[in-house]
Short mmCIF file of C-alpha atoms in Angstrom, two decimals:
data_model
loop_
_atom_site.label_atom_id
_atom_site.label_comp_id
_atom_site.label_asym_id
_atom_site.label_seq_id
_atom_site.Cartn_x
_atom_site.Cartn_y
_atom_site.Cartn_z
CA UNK A 1 121.06 17.27 9.44
CA UNK A 2 120.25 13.53 9.88
CA UNK A 3 121.90 12.81 12.89
CA UNK A 4 124.70 13.27 15.46
CA UNK A 5 128.02 11.91 14.51
CA UNK A 6 129.34 8.27 14.80
CA UNK A 7 131.30 7.46 18.13
CA UNK A 8 134.42 7.28 15.33
CA UNK A 9 134.38 10.03 14.15
CA UNK A 10 133.48 11.98 17.84
CA UNK A 11 136.50 9.80 19.13
CA UNK A 12 138.42 12.18 16.19
CA UNK A 13 137.39 15.13 17.04
CA UNK A 14 138.21 14.16 20.63
CA UNK A 15 141.65 13.27 19.26
CA UNK A 16 142.19 17.11 17.43
CA UNK A 17 140.74 18.88 20.38
CA UNK A 18 143.23 17.33 23.06
CA UNK A 19 146.16 17.91 20.31
CA UNK A 20 144.80 21.70 19.95
CA UNK A 21 144.83 21.78 23.78
CA UNK A 22 148.69 20.40 24.39
CA UNK A 23 149.71 22.65 21.69
CA UNK A 24 148.07 25.85 22.88
CA UNK A 25 149.42 24.72 26.58
CA UNK A 26 152.89 24.67 25.09
CA UNK A 27 153.09 27.61 23.11
CA UNK A 28 151.56 29.64 26.10
CA UNK A 29 154.56 28.28 28.60
CA UNK A 30 157.12 28.61 25.93
CA UNK A 31 156.00 32.13 25.07
CA UNK A 32 155.45 33.23 28.29
CA UNK A 33 158.87 32.69 28.93
CA UNK A 34 160.58 34.06 26.17
CA UNK A 35 158.51 36.62 26.00
CA UNK A 36 158.86 38.47 29.56
CA UNK A 37 162.68 37.91 28.38
CA UNK A 38 162.19 39.14 24.84
CA UNK A 39 160.36 42.39 27.76
CA UNK A 40 163.53 42.56 29.32
CA UNK A 41 165.56 42.39 26.59
CA UNK A 42 163.69 45.80 24.90
CA UNK A 43 164.45 47.60 28.10
CA UNK A 44 168.82 45.89 28.46
CA UNK A 45 170.65 49.49 28.87
CA UNK A 46 172.47 47.36 26.03
CA UNK A 47 172.01 49.28 23.31
CA UNK A 48 173.03 46.26 20.45
CA UNK A 49 170.40 44.35 22.99
CA UNK A 50 167.42 45.98 22.55
CA UNK A 51 168.03 46.95 18.64
CA UNK A 52 168.16 43.04 18.20
CA UNK A 53 164.89 42.52 20.45
CA UNK A 54 163.11 45.10 18.42
CA UNK A 55 164.59 43.39 15.18
CA UNK A 56 162.92 40.56 16.21
CA UNK A 57 159.40 41.97 16.77
CA UNK A 58 159.61 43.90 13.90
CA UNK A 59 160.03 40.29 11.43
CA UNK A 60 157.91 38.06 13.67
CA UNK A 61 155.11 40.98 14.39
CA UNK A 62 154.78 42.18 10.72
CA UNK A 63 154.28 38.76 9.15
CA UNK A 64 151.41 36.59 8.64
CA UNK A 65 151.57 33.76 11.28
CA UNK A 66 150.25 30.73 7.76
CA UNK A 67 153.41 32.26 6.00
CA UNK A 68 155.97 31.89 8.97
CA UNK A 69 154.52 28.46 9.69
CA UNK A 70 154.81 27.23 6.49
CA UNK A 71 157.86 29.04 6.37
CA UNK A 72 159.02 26.62 9.18
CA UNK A 73 157.49 23.46 8.21
CA UNK A 74 158.28 23.32 4.41
CA UNK A 75 160.98 25.86 4.25
CA UNK A 76 163.44 25.91 7.11
CA UNK A 77 162.93 21.77 7.16
CA UNK A 78 165.15 21.68 3.82
CA UNK A 79 167.84 23.68 5.44
CA UNK A 80 167.70 20.60 7.64
CA UNK A 81 170.51 17.79 7.18
CA UNK A 82 168.45 14.78 5.93
CA UNK A 83 169.66 12.96 8.86
CA UNK A 84 168.32 15.19 10.87
CA UNK A 85 164.75 15.19 9.61
CA UNK A 86 164.52 11.07 9.05
CA UNK A 87 165.52 11.46 13.05
CA UNK A 88 162.70 14.13 13.37
CA UNK A 89 160.48 12.33 11.69
CA UNK A 90 160.75 8.56 13.37
CA UNK A 91 158.89 8.31 16.24
CA UNK A 92 161.11 8.09 19.35
CA UNK A 93 159.96 7.06 22.83
CA UNK A 94 161.42 8.12 26.48
CA UNK A 95 160.17 5.17 28.79
CA UNK A 96 159.66 6.61 32.87
CA UNK A 97 158.66 4.03 35.11
CA UNK A 98 155.34 4.73 34.77
CA UNK A 99 154.31 6.49 31.34
CA UNK A 100 156.37 7.11 28.34
CA UNK A 101 156.61 10.20 26.88
CA UNK A 102 156.60 10.02 22.99
CA UNK A 103 158.62 12.45 20.71
CA UNK A 104 156.02 14.37 18.68
CA UNK A 105 155.90 14.74 15.33
CA UNK A 106 157.34 16.90 13.23
CA UNK A 107 154.37 18.97 12.82
CA UNK A 108 153.87 18.88 16.03
CA UNK A 109 157.50 21.20 16.26
CA UNK A 110 157.48 22.97 13.16
CA UNK A 111 153.99 24.39 14.97
CA UNK A 112 155.00 24.48 18.10
CA UNK A 113 158.18 26.68 17.18
CA UNK A 114 156.11 28.72 14.10
CA UNK A 115 153.38 29.66 16.84
CA UNK A 116 156.20 30.43 19.88
CA UNK A 117 157.95 32.38 17.54
CA UNK A 118 155.12 34.89 16.88
CA UNK A 119 153.13 34.66 20.12
CA UNK A 120 156.40 36.05 21.79
CA UNK A 121 156.09 39.40 19.93
CA UNK A 122 152.41 39.72 21.87
CA UNK A 123 153.14 38.46 24.81
CA UNK A 124 156.64 40.63 25.18
CA UNK A 125 155.07 43.54 24.31
CA UNK A 126 152.19 43.04 26.53
CA UNK A 127 154.77 42.11 29.46
CA UNK A 128 156.43 45.51 27.73
CA UNK A 129 153.37 47.77 28.90
CA UNK A 130 152.88 46.65 31.94
CA UNK A 131 156.66 47.27 32.98
CA UNK A 132 155.34 50.61 31.66
CA UNK A 133 152.78 50.98 33.20
CA UNK A 134 154.91 50.85 36.80
CA UNK A 135 155.68 53.93 37.93
CA UNK A 136 158.72 55.90 38.63
CA UNK A 137 158.96 56.48 41.90
CA UNK A 138 158.79 52.99 42.43
CA UNK A 139 162.25 52.27 40.55
CA UNK A 140 163.18 55.62 42.69
CA UNK A 141 162.05 53.92 46.39
CA UNK A 142 163.38 50.77 45.77
CA UNK A 143 166.93 52.17 44.51
CA UNK A 144 166.51 54.22 48.18
CA UNK A 145 165.80 51.09 49.87
CA UNK A 146 169.15 49.86 48.67
CA UNK A 147 168.26 46.99 46.16
CA UNK A 148 170.44 46.58 43.16
CA UNK A 149 168.74 46.21 39.32
CA UNK A 150 168.48 42.67 39.29
CA UNK A 151 166.16 43.03 43.17
CA UNK A 152 164.04 46.04 41.99
CA UNK A 153 162.82 43.74 38.80
CA UNK A 154 162.75 40.60 40.71
CA UNK A 155 160.84 42.45 43.80
CA UNK A 156 159.15 45.76 42.78
CA UNK A 157 158.49 46.10 39.22
CA UNK A 158 157.87 42.73 38.37
CA UNK A 159 154.85 42.33 40.67
CA UNK A 160 153.16 44.95 39.82
CA UNK A 161 153.68 44.81 36.00
CA UNK A 162 152.35 41.49 35.67
CA UNK A 163 149.14 42.60 37.82
CA UNK A 164 149.22 45.40 34.85
CA UNK A 165 149.74 42.86 31.83
CA UNK A 166 147.59 39.89 32.64
CA UNK A 167 143.93 41.01 31.47
CA UNK A 168 145.80 41.44 27.57
CA UNK A 169 147.68 38.25 28.47
CA UNK A 170 144.84 36.30 28.51
CA UNK A 171 143.67 37.41 25.56
CA UNK A 172 147.15 37.12 24.26
CA UNK A 173 146.18 33.24 25.16
CA UNK A 174 142.75 33.18 23.34
CA UNK A 175 144.52 34.18 20.35
CA UNK A 176 146.87 31.61 20.50
CA UNK A 177 144.30 29.26 20.77
CA UNK A 178 142.58 30.28 17.97
CA UNK A 179 145.44 30.48 15.68
CA UNK A 180 146.79 27.14 16.90
CA UNK A 181 144.05 26.30 14.33
CA UNK A 182 146.49 27.75 11.26
CA UNK A 183 148.54 24.35 11.99
CA UNK A 184 145.78 22.32 9.82
CA UNK A 185 147.97 23.95 6.75
CA UNK A 186 151.04 21.65 7.78
CA UNK A 187 149.04 18.95 8.25
CA UNK A 188 148.75 18.59 12.27
CA UNK A 189 145.87 16.77 13.35
CA UNK A 190 144.95 19.07 15.81
CA UNK A 191 140.25 20.27 16.13
CA UNK A 192 140.41 22.06 12.78
CA UNK A 193 142.04 19.69 10.66
CA UNK A 194 140.16 16.55 12.10
CA UNK A 195 136.76 18.72 11.92
CA UNK A 196 137.52 19.01 8.43
CA UNK A 197 138.47 14.93 7.78
CA UNK A 198 135.03 14.14 9.66
CA UNK A 199 133.11 16.49 7.10
CA UNK A 200 135.04 15.11 4.00
CA UNK A 201 134.27 11.39 6.04
CA UNK A 202 130.74 11.83 6.53
CA UNK A 203 129.67 14.49 4.78
CA UNK A 204 127.49 16.20 7.70
CA UNK A 205 128.85 19.79 7.46
CA UNK A 206 127.39 21.63 9.93
CA UNK A 207 128.08 18.80 13.30
CA UNK A 208 131.82 18.90 12.28
CA UNK A 209 132.44 22.21 12.55
CA UNK A 210 129.48 23.10 15.11
CA UNK A 211 131.34 20.92 16.99
CA UNK A 212 134.50 22.67 16.63
CA UNK A 213 132.76 25.57 17.46
CA UNK A 214 131.59 24.65 20.24
CA UNK A 215 135.23 23.35 21.52
CA UNK A 216 136.76 26.30 20.49
CA UNK A 217 134.26 29.00 22.14
CA UNK A 218 134.46 26.50 25.73
CA UNK A 219 138.40 26.64 25.66
CA UNK A 220 138.62 30.44 25.64
CA UNK A 221 135.50 30.96 28.05
CA UNK A 222 137.69 28.96 29.95
CA UNK A 223 140.36 31.22 29.68
CA UNK A 224 138.18 34.03 30.59
CA UNK A 225 136.81 32.50 33.59
CA UNK A 226 140.23 31.98 34.71
CA UNK A 227 141.11 35.67 34.73
CA UNK A 228 137.99 36.91 35.99
CA UNK A 229 138.77 34.52 39.15
CA UNK A 230 142.44 36.13 39.34
CA UNK A 231 141.09 39.28 39.48
CA UNK A 232 138.42 38.31 42.28
CA UNK A 233 141.36 36.91 44.18
CA UNK A 234 143.69 39.88 43.88
CA UNK A 235 141.66 42.57 44.36
CA UNK A 236 141.02 40.32 48.27
CA UNK A 237 144.25 40.06 47.97
CA UNK A 238 145.27 44.17 47.38
CA UNK A 239 141.97 44.94 50.39
CA UNK A 240 143.86 42.80 52.65
CA UNK A 241 147.10 44.61 51.86
CA UNK A 242 149.66 41.51 51.00
CA UNK A 243 149.25 41.74 47.23
CA UNK B 1 94.47 -8.35 -16.91
CA UNK B 2 93.93 -9.29 -20.83
CA UNK B 3 94.03 -5.44 -21.00
CA UNK B 4 97.37 -5.30 -18.88
CA UNK B 5 98.67 -8.19 -21.21
CA UNK B 6 97.98 -6.56 -24.25
CA UNK B 7 99.17 -3.55 -22.99
CA UNK B 8 102.20 -5.37 -22.39
CA UNK B 9 102.94 -6.70 -25.91
CA UNK B 10 102.39 -3.32 -27.24
CA UNK B 11 104.84 -1.58 -25.22
CA UNK B 12 107.36 -4.78 -25.91
CA UNK B 13 106.25 -4.33 -29.74
CA UNK B 14 107.12 -0.83 -29.53
CA UNK B 15 110.77 -1.62 -27.37
CA UNK B 16 111.44 -3.84 -30.24
CA UNK B 17 110.59 -1.41 -32.74
CA UNK B 18 112.44 1.72 -31.35
CA UNK B 19 115.76 -1.06 -30.93
CA UNK B 20 115.85 -2.01 -34.83
CA UNK B 21 115.19 1.38 -35.72
CA UNK B 22 117.82 2.77 -34.24
CA UNK B 23 120.32 0.16 -33.89
CA UNK B 24 122.01 0.79 -37.13
CA UNK B 25 124.40 3.03 -35.97
CA UNK B 26 127.28 1.79 -37.14
CA UNK B 27 125.63 1.31 -41.22
CA UNK B 28 125.10 4.88 -40.58
CA UNK B 29 128.51 5.60 -39.93
CA UNK B 30 129.65 3.55 -43.01
CA UNK B 31 127.63 4.97 -45.15
CA UNK B 32 128.50 8.48 -44.16
CA UNK B 33 132.06 7.64 -44.29
CA UNK B 34 133.23 9.21 -41.27
CA UNK B 35 133.01 8.48 -37.91
CA UNK B 36 132.14 11.12 -35.11
CA UNK B 37 134.10 10.83 -31.53
CA UNK B 38 133.82 13.32 -28.81
CA UNK B 39 137.44 13.72 -27.15
CA UNK B 40 138.80 15.82 -24.48
CA UNK B 41 140.63 19.04 -26.12
CA UNK B 42 142.86 20.67 -22.45
CA UNK B 43 143.53 17.04 -20.71
CA UNK B 44 146.97 15.92 -22.13
CA UNK B 45 147.80 13.07 -22.98
CA UNK B 46 144.71 11.98 -23.23
CA UNK B 47 143.64 14.70 -25.65
CA UNK B 48 144.92 18.22 -26.13
CA UNK B 49 145.20 20.43 -29.11
CA UNK B 50 149.22 20.08 -30.07
CA UNK B 51 150.03 24.09 -30.84
CA UNK B 52 152.67 23.09 -33.46
CA UNK B 53 149.52 22.34 -36.12
CA UNK B 54 146.58 23.39 -33.45
CA UNK B 55 144.51 19.38 -34.15
CA UNK B 56 143.42 17.36 -31.17
CA UNK B 57 146.32 15.10 -30.67
CA UNK B 58 146.17 12.47 -27.42
CA UNK B 59 146.00 9.12 -26.17
CA UNK B 60 142.42 9.20 -26.63
CA UNK B 61 142.49 10.26 -29.95
CA UNK B 62 145.07 8.05 -30.93
CA UNK B 63 142.64 4.77 -29.98
CA UNK B 64 139.82 6.64 -31.83
CA UNK B 65 141.66 6.50 -34.85
CA UNK B 66 142.53 2.98 -34.40
CA UNK B 67 138.73 2.53 -34.08
CA UNK B 68 137.85 4.88 -37.50
CA UNK B 69 140.29 2.77 -39.17
CA UNK B 70 139.47 -0.76 -38.74
CA UNK B 71 136.04 0.42 -39.98
CA UNK B 72 137.65 2.02 -43.00
CA UNK B 73 136.20 5.39 -42.67
CA UNK B 74 137.04 9.29 -41.76
CA UNK B 75 137.19 10.29 -38.17
CA UNK B 76 136.23 13.08 -37.03
CA UNK B 77 136.43 14.96 -33.41
CA UNK B 78 134.16 16.19 -31.57
CA UNK B 79 135.85 18.40 -28.22
CA UNK B 80 134.54 18.31 -25.47
CA UNK B 81 134.65 18.16 -21.88
CA UNK B 82 134.25 16.21 -18.16
CA UNK B 83 130.21 17.87 -18.31
CA UNK B 84 128.87 17.30 -22.10
CA UNK B 85 130.22 14.33 -23.25
CA UNK B 86 127.27 12.23 -21.89
CA UNK B 87 124.50 14.69 -23.60
CA UNK B 88 126.74 14.56 -27.05
CA UNK B 89 126.43 10.91 -27.23
CA UNK B 90 122.87 10.96 -26.59
CA UNK B 91 121.57 13.75 -28.48
CA UNK B 92 123.45 11.72 -31.25
CA UNK B 93 125.88 14.67 -32.30
CA UNK B 94 128.91 11.59 -31.81
CA UNK B 95 129.20 8.62 -32.35
CA UNK B 96 131.40 7.36 -29.50
CA UNK B 97 133.37 8.99 -26.48
CA UNK B 98 136.99 8.73 -26.35
CA UNK B 99 137.07 10.80 -23.43
CA UNK B 100 139.04 9.60 -20.34
CA UNK B 101 135.47 8.35 -19.82
CA UNK B 102 135.45 6.84 -15.97
CA UNK B 103 132.96 3.64 -16.13
CA UNK B 104 130.46 4.42 -13.91
CA UNK B 105 126.73 2.33 -12.31
CA UNK B 106 125.41 5.78 -12.78
CA UNK B 107 127.06 6.64 -15.89
CA UNK B 108 125.83 3.26 -17.20
CA UNK B 109 122.15 3.93 -16.75
CA UNK B 110 123.08 6.91 -19.43
CA UNK B 111 125.22 5.01 -21.60
CA UNK B 112 127.39 1.56 -22.91
CA UNK B 113 130.72 1.12 -22.77
CA UNK B 114 133.12 -0.90 -24.21
CA UNK B 115 135.78 -3.11 -22.41
CA UNK B 116 138.37 -0.79 -20.46
CA UNK B 117 141.62 0.63 -22.82
CA UNK B 118 142.73 2.32 -19.50
CA UNK B 119 142.72 2.05 -16.09
CA UNK B 120 143.95 4.73 -13.58
CA UNK B 121 144.35 4.39 -9.75
CA UNK B 122 145.48 6.04 -6.54
CA UNK B 123 149.02 5.37 -6.45
CA UNK B 124 152.04 6.69 -4.62
CA UNK B 125 155.27 8.90 -5.12
CA UNK B 126 158.21 8.25 -3.62
CA UNK B 127 161.97 8.33 -3.18
CA UNK B 128 163.66 5.50 -5.67
CA UNK B 129 163.93 2.46 -4.00
CA UNK B 130 162.04 3.29 -0.58
CA UNK B 131 158.47 1.65 -1.92
CA UNK B 132 158.12 -1.48 -3.73
CA UNK B 133 155.24 -3.20 -2.03
CA UNK B 134 151.66 -2.03 -0.76
CA UNK B 135 152.40 -3.13 2.56
CA UNK B 136 155.27 -1.38 3.13
CA UNK B 137 152.62 1.77 3.77
CA UNK B 138 152.32 0.59 6.89
CA UNK B 139 155.28 1.70 8.09
CA UNK B 140 155.24 4.89 6.70
CA UNK B 141 154.38 8.54 6.74
CA UNK B 142 151.96 9.38 4.27
CA UNK B 143 151.09 12.83 2.54
CA UNK B 144 147.44 13.13 1.11
CA UNK B 145 144.97 16.15 -0.49
CA UNK B 146 142.77 16.76 2.23
CA UNK B 147 139.33 15.29 1.42
CA UNK B 148 140.34 13.42 -1.43
CA UNK B 149 139.42 9.70 -1.62
CA UNK B 150 143.10 8.75 -2.38
CA UNK B 151 143.65 10.30 1.63
CA UNK B 152 140.55 7.95 2.95
CA UNK B 153 141.49 4.70 0.52
CA UNK B 154 144.89 4.80 2.39
CA UNK B 155 143.41 5.26 6.13
CA UNK B 156 140.71 2.30 5.33
CA UNK B 157 143.42 -0.37 3.59
CA UNK B 158 146.71 1.15 5.39
CA UNK B 159 146.08 1.94 9.21
CA UNK B 160 149.58 1.68 10.65
CA UNK B 161 150.50 4.55 7.77
CA UNK B 162 150.58 7.65 9.50
CA UNK B 163 148.27 10.11 6.78
CA UNK B 164 149.56 13.91 6.64
CA UNK B 165 146.68 15.91 4.92
CA UNK B 166 147.96 18.96 3.14
CA UNK B 167 145.93 21.35 0.76
CA UNK B 168 147.17 20.45 -2.36
CA UNK B 169 149.33 18.41 -3.84
CA UNK B 170 151.75 20.68 -4.57
CA UNK B 171 151.91 21.16 -0.76
CA UNK B 172 152.47 17.25 -0.19
CA UNK B 173 154.89 17.02 -2.55
CA UNK B 174 156.73 20.00 -0.83
CA UNK B 175 156.30 17.41 2.19
CA UNK B 176 157.87 14.71 0.14
CA UNK B 177 160.73 16.65 -0.86
CA UNK B 178 161.99 18.09 2.66
CA UNK B 179 161.37 14.71 4.12
CA UNK B 180 158.43 15.23 6.39
CA UNK B 181 156.72 12.08 4.59
CA UNK B 182 157.81 9.45 3.14
CA UNK B 183 155.52 8.69 0.63
CA UNK B 184 152.14 11.03 -1.42
CA UNK B 185 149.45 9.52 -2.78
CA UNK B 186 147.10 10.43 -5.67
CA UNK B 187 145.23 9.64 -8.70
CA UNK B 188 148.59 7.56 -10.92
CA UNK B 189 147.44 10.58 -13.94
CA UNK B 190 148.23 13.40 -12.08
CA UNK B 191 151.06 12.34 -9.58
CA UNK B 192 153.24 11.78 -13.51
CA UNK B 193 151.76 15.57 -14.41
CA UNK B 194 152.95 16.81 -11.00
CA UNK B 195 156.69 14.48 -11.82
CA UNK B 196 156.90 15.62 -14.96
CA UNK B 197 157.66 19.61 -13.94
CA UNK B 198 160.25 18.92 -11.18
CA UNK B 199 163.67 19.59 -11.21
CA UNK B 200 165.04 16.91 -10.39
CA UNK B 201 162.35 14.21 -10.88
CA UNK B 202 165.16 11.27 -11.36
CA UNK B 203 165.23 10.89 -7.60
CA UNK B 204 161.58 10.00 -7.01
CA UNK B 205 159.47 7.12 -8.29
CA UNK B 206 156.43 6.48 -8.92
CA UNK B 207 155.00 2.76 -7.21
CA UNK B 208 154.73 0.27 -9.01
CA UNK B 209 151.46 -0.75 -7.44
CA UNK B 210 147.63 0.72 -7.14
CA UNK B 211 145.66 0.21 -4.17
CA UNK B 212 142.26 0.95 -6.16
CA UNK B 213 141.28 1.12 -9.93
CA UNK B 214 139.27 3.31 -11.95
CA UNK B 215 138.56 1.68 -15.83
CA UNK B 216 138.24 3.98 -18.64
CA UNK B 217 135.86 2.78 -21.39
CA UNK B 218 134.42 4.48 -24.99
CA UNK B 219 131.45 5.77 -24.34
CA UNK B 220 128.72 3.76 -26.87
CA UNK B 221 125.13 5.17 -27.28
CA UNK B 222 122.78 3.07 -25.45
CA UNK B 223 121.47 -0.18 -27.38
CA UNK B 224 123.68 -0.01 -29.91
CA UNK B 225 125.19 -3.17 -29.82
CA UNK B 226 126.20 -3.41 -32.98
CA UNK B 227 128.43 -0.60 -32.63
CA UNK B 228 129.76 -1.41 -29.84
CA UNK B 229 130.62 -5.33 -30.44
CA UNK B 230 132.79 -3.41 -33.69
CA UNK B 231 134.73 -1.75 -30.70
CA UNK B 232 135.24 -4.30 -27.89
CA UNK B 233 136.83 -6.18 -30.79
CA UNK B 234 138.78 -3.38 -32.24
CA UNK B 235 140.53 -2.62 -29.04
CA UNK B 236 140.95 -6.08 -28.27
CA UNK B 237 142.69 -6.67 -31.20
CA UNK B 238 144.43 -3.51 -30.81
CA UNK B 239 146.58 -5.41 -27.99
CA UNK B 240 146.97 -8.93 -29.67
CA UNK B 241 149.22 -6.99 -32.25
CA UNK B 242 150.72 -4.61 -30.28
CA UNK B 243 149.42 -1.36 -31.39
CA UNK B 244 147.81 -0.52 -28.21
CA UNK B 245 151.06 -0.80 -25.87
CA UNK B 246 152.53 1.23 -28.58
CA UNK B 247 150.07 3.82 -28.37
CA UNK B 248 150.47 3.39 -24.42
CA UNK B 249 153.87 4.19 -25.17
CA UNK B 250 153.86 7.13 -26.66
CA UNK B 251 152.30 9.07 -24.29
CA UNK B 252 152.97 7.10 -21.04
CA UNK B 253 156.52 5.29 -21.62
CA UNK B 254 159.50 5.45 -20.25
CA UNK B 255 160.92 7.89 -22.54
CA UNK B 256 157.86 9.93 -23.04
CA UNK B 257 157.43 13.16 -20.85
CA UNK B 258 155.90 11.44 -17.85
CA UNK B 259 156.45 8.02 -17.81
CA UNK B 260 153.69 5.90 -16.08
CA UNK B 261 154.13 2.07 -15.57
CA UNK B 262 151.29 0.20 -18.21
CA UNK B 263 149.82 -2.07 -15.33
CA UNK B 264 146.62 -2.61 -17.33
CA UNK B 265 146.45 -4.40 -20.96
CA UNK B 266 142.74 -4.82 -22.30
CA UNK B 267 140.63 -7.41 -21.61
CA UNK B 268 142.68 -8.44 -17.94
CA UNK B 269 140.09 -9.06 -15.80
CA UNK B 270 138.95 -5.96 -13.40
CA UNK B 271 139.56 -5.08 -9.51
CA UNK B 272 137.68 -3.77 -7.66
#
């Protein structure tokens, strides 16, 4: 066991954890937005749009995430012109009065795209399940009130669908956090990557991977707690009748 | 006190006698007319089986043959591997080990080493013309293999470099080809072997410098000073008359299958 990690290596792990959180947050936001769009596309009246959406789900849900990440990082990169790759790989900063926004490394971009494409299928299917969980009577009632299709969706179906889909969505968000560890294969310095790096430099294997495990569990637990709080609040709102 | 002194004298005498009894391996070799050498049989281009005639050939074999020729005896090759080469030498089954044998302090406790005849170290592959001096690394994205000493050396010596570590060297090379990194690092001979199989190898080059150095020497049984001296003198002689350079060029020269710049000559001062 021979003691705890030196501050330098704790710093590496902290940096990796920060990257895991940042990547997960970015993917959760983009996958949620695209997931709603995907669910709508799958329920669209236009047969062509539905088929394209179904094909997207087929492709991205039925292949391993690791292969997809390698495709985006190594494969897709060869298709881009050389000058684009040079631009993507050189640091760019955008200065906004007080803080600067740094262009992320290409590993981050590829990881973000890869995880988003993959997670969108699962998030989209959860939304679709939520929408199907809303009873037909609600559509008819909305129509009877004179709401147009968009109004029906926005004010009647979506609020109920979100409530039905939230618990499984939280599960998908947990998966996103855990799946982000696969980006270590494309060289993104997130938590799994830095814990491996600390292990090879210090030979303190237990401490390095133990710390990473604890941080992942803490992140997942935080999502769990968020879900419980949300459930409690919405239950109160439901009882007050102003959901 | 007296007993202890007497004990020390006896010990000293025994040591002197035992080393005198063993330190004539050189005479044994000359008497037998055969120099028994352990080399690798599956580590090209240091020592490997030539598929054409089933003989073990390679850079190490050529150096061993030069030593045998100098002694005027026949060369007998014993295939070995990294795990048993020290055992071969210590048990007396071979006289010398020419097996890409890196000189380390740990191994010096078990065997003696000749002056180094080959050096390898952490080097880089980059697109032609990109990487000329080590200082340029500070502004580059460098691909490495996870968990290698190469990765750690670059991080320690070039704090400005951005290191991206991959699962193995082919992945790192794929990242170099797509432009995700501008250079990749590994041991020179491994980079050479990698580059040899690349279809567009003309676009890439191996850095004309190393950032660390491992030295390979001939393994000689402990205490065989006369044999060690003959090996050292032979190696220096090979450098002086140009044979050493010719042997190197046959396996690593510009027209070989795996060209690697010759950065170390026999007798050069050793860098850490």
